[in-house]
Amino acid sequence: MAFLGVAGRDSLTEMQGFVTRHGLAGSFPQLADLDGELWTRFGVRHQPTWVFVDDTGAVSTVFGALSHDELAAEIEELAGS
C-alpha cells in the first residue's frame, strides 16, 4: 500500500509551505498537480479529499476529513481485511 499527497490549484511555493507547516516532508511522496489534471481525473473539488485506488484500478473517493478510525476502516476495506 502506498500513500501519495497531491496538492493542486496553488503555487509550488504555497504547496511546499503547506508540506513544511504540517510536517509532511519525508512522510510520504508529495506531488504538485499544478495544472489540475489529477484533480480533474479523480473528481477532486477541494481539500481534503481522499482517493483510494485498489489493485484492480477501482476508485473510491471520500470528500472531507477522515478520522483515524475512518481512515483505518478504508484501508482495511482496500486491503480486503
PDB file of C-alpha atoms in Angstrom:
ATOM      1  CA  MET A   1       0.000   0.000   0.000  1.00  0.00           C
ATOM      2  CA  ALA A   2       1.312   3.441  -0.883  1.00  0.00           C
ATOM      3  CA  PHE A   3       0.258   6.936   0.101  1.00  0.00           C
ATOM      4  CA  LEU A   4       0.749   9.995  -2.085  1.00  0.00           C
ATOM      5  CA  GLY A   5      -0.117  13.604  -1.288  1.00  0.00           C
ATOM      6  CA  VAL A   6      -1.393  15.573  -4.269  1.00  0.00           C
ATOM      7  CA  ALA A   7      -1.677  19.325  -3.850  1.00  0.00           C
ATOM      8  CA  GLY A   8      -3.265  21.441  -6.522  1.00  0.00           C
ATOM      9  CA  ARG A   9      -4.655  24.775  -7.553  1.00  0.00           C
ATOM     10  CA  ASP A  10      -1.950  26.865  -5.955  1.00  0.00           C
ATOM     11  CA  SER A  11       1.652  27.888  -6.471  1.00  0.00           C
ATOM     12  CA  LEU A  12       4.511  25.491  -5.914  1.00  0.00           C
ATOM     13  CA  THR A  13       5.807  27.774  -3.134  1.00  0.00           C
ATOM     14  CA  GLU A  14       2.471  27.602  -1.276  1.00  0.00           C
ATOM     15  CA  MET A  15       2.317  23.826  -1.675  1.00  0.00           C
ATOM     16  CA  GLN A  16       5.858  23.406  -0.327  1.00  0.00           C
ATOM     17  CA  GLY A  17       4.952  25.688   2.586  1.00  0.00           C
ATOM     18  CA  PHE A  18       1.939  23.501   3.406  1.00  0.00           C
ATOM     19  CA  VAL A  19       4.117  20.378   3.456  1.00  0.00           C
ATOM     20  CA  THR A  20       6.612  22.107   5.744  1.00  0.00           C
ATOM     21  CA  ARG A  21       3.989  23.591   8.117  1.00  0.00           C
ATOM     22  CA  HIS A  22       2.280  20.237   8.578  1.00  0.00           C
ATOM     23  CA  GLY A  23       5.464  18.178   8.914  1.00  0.00           C
ATOM     24  CA  LEU A  24       4.749  16.074   5.831  1.00  0.00           C
ATOM     25  CA  ALA A  25       8.218  16.264   4.292  1.00  0.00           C
ATOM     26  CA  GLY A  26       9.677  12.779   4.189  1.00  0.00           C
ATOM     27  CA  SER A  27       6.472  11.133   5.468  1.00  0.00           C
ATOM     28  CA  PHE A  28       5.278  10.118   2.028  1.00  0.00           C
ATOM     29  CA  PRO A  29       5.738  11.447  -1.533  1.00  0.00           C
ATOM     30  CA  GLN A  30       4.089  14.756  -2.396  1.00  0.00           C
ATOM     31  CA  LEU A  31       3.026  15.817  -5.896  1.00  0.00           C
ATOM     32  CA  ALA A  32       2.179  19.286  -7.141  1.00  0.00           C
ATOM     33  CA  ASP A  33      -0.743  18.980  -9.573  1.00  0.00           C
ATOM     34  CA  LEU A  34      -0.163  22.459 -10.968  1.00  0.00           C
ATOM     35  CA  ASP A  35      -2.451  22.070 -13.980  1.00  0.00           C
ATOM     36  CA  GLY A  36      -5.182  20.238 -12.035  1.00  0.00           C
ATOM     37  CA  GLU A  37      -5.067  17.169 -14.283  1.00  0.00           C
ATOM     38  CA  LEU A  38      -5.140  14.659 -11.417  1.00  0.00           C
ATOM     39  CA  TRP A  39      -7.767  16.620  -9.504  1.00  0.00           C
ATOM     40  CA  THR A  40      -9.975  16.597 -12.611  1.00  0.00           C
ATOM     41  CA  ARG A  41      -9.355  12.907 -13.326  1.00  0.00           C
ATOM     42  CA  PHE A  42     -10.429  11.882  -9.814  1.00  0.00           C
ATOM     43  CA  GLY A  43     -13.185  14.485  -9.342  1.00  0.00           C
ATOM     44  CA  VAL A  44     -11.413  16.369  -6.559  1.00  0.00           C
ATOM     45  CA  ARG A  45     -13.119  19.699  -5.900  1.00  0.00           C
ATOM     46  CA  HIS A  46     -11.426  20.730  -2.658  1.00  0.00           C
ATOM     47  CA  GLN A  47      -9.101  19.558   0.074  1.00  0.00           C
ATOM     48  CA  PRO A  48      -9.204  17.388   1.959  1.00  0.00           C
ATOM     49  CA  THR A  49     -10.295  14.670  -0.416  1.00  0.00           C
ATOM     50  CA  TRP A  50      -9.200  11.071  -0.156  1.00  0.00           C
ATOM     51  CA  VAL A  51      -8.924   8.961  -3.314  1.00  0.00           C
ATOM     52  CA  PHE A  52      -8.424   5.232  -2.832  1.00  0.00           C
ATOM     53  CA  VAL A  53      -7.364   3.066  -5.777  1.00  0.00           C
ATOM     54  CA  ASP A  54      -7.314  -0.688  -5.282  1.00  0.00           C
ATOM     55  CA  ASP A  55      -5.146  -3.209  -7.097  1.00  0.00           C
ATOM     56  CA  THR A  56      -7.793  -3.632  -9.815  1.00  0.00           C
ATOM     57  CA  GLY A  57      -7.876   0.114 -10.507  1.00  0.00           C
ATOM     58  CA  ALA A  58     -11.282   0.635  -8.875  1.00  0.00           C
ATOM     59  CA  VAL A  59     -11.558   4.129  -7.396  1.00  0.00           C
ATOM     60  CA  SER A  60     -13.348   5.233  -4.227  1.00  0.00           C
ATOM     61  CA  THR A  61     -13.442   8.924  -3.292  1.00  0.00           C
ATOM     62  CA  VAL A  62     -14.207  10.437   0.106  1.00  0.00           C
ATOM     63  CA  PHE A  63     -14.739  14.199   0.251  1.00  0.00           C
ATOM     64  CA  GLY A  64     -13.745  15.821   3.528  1.00  0.00           C
ATOM     65  CA  ALA A  65     -11.644  14.894   6.510  1.00  0.00           C
ATOM     66  CA  LEU A  66     -11.362  11.353   7.839  1.00  0.00           C
ATOM     67  CA  SER A  67     -10.755  10.468  11.450  1.00  0.00           C
ATOM     68  CA  HIS A  68      -8.054   7.965  12.313  1.00  0.00           C
ATOM     69  CA  ASP A  69     -10.704   5.237  12.688  1.00  0.00           C
ATOM     70  CA  GLU A  70     -12.403   6.128   9.409  1.00  0.00           C
ATOM     71  CA  LEU A  71      -9.085   6.059   7.552  1.00  0.00           C
ATOM     72  CA  ALA A  72      -8.203   2.712   9.158  1.00  0.00           C
ATOM     73  CA  ALA A  73     -11.569   1.301   8.024  1.00  0.00           C
ATOM     74  CA  GLU A  74     -10.986   2.483   4.435  1.00  0.00           C
ATOM     75  CA  ILE A  75      -7.522   0.901   4.438  1.00  0.00           C
ATOM     76  CA  GLU A  76      -8.847  -2.372   5.858  1.00  0.00           C
ATOM     77  CA  GLU A  77     -11.528  -2.479   3.171  1.00  0.00           C
ATOM     78  CA  LEU A  78      -8.972  -1.822   0.442  1.00  0.00           C
ATOM     79  CA  ALA A  79      -6.648  -4.482   1.827  1.00  0.00           C
ATOM     80  CA  GLY A  80      -9.503  -6.975   1.913  1.00  0.00           C
ATOM     81  CA  SER A  81      -9.288  -7.490   5.665  1.00  0.00           C
TER      82      SER A  81
END
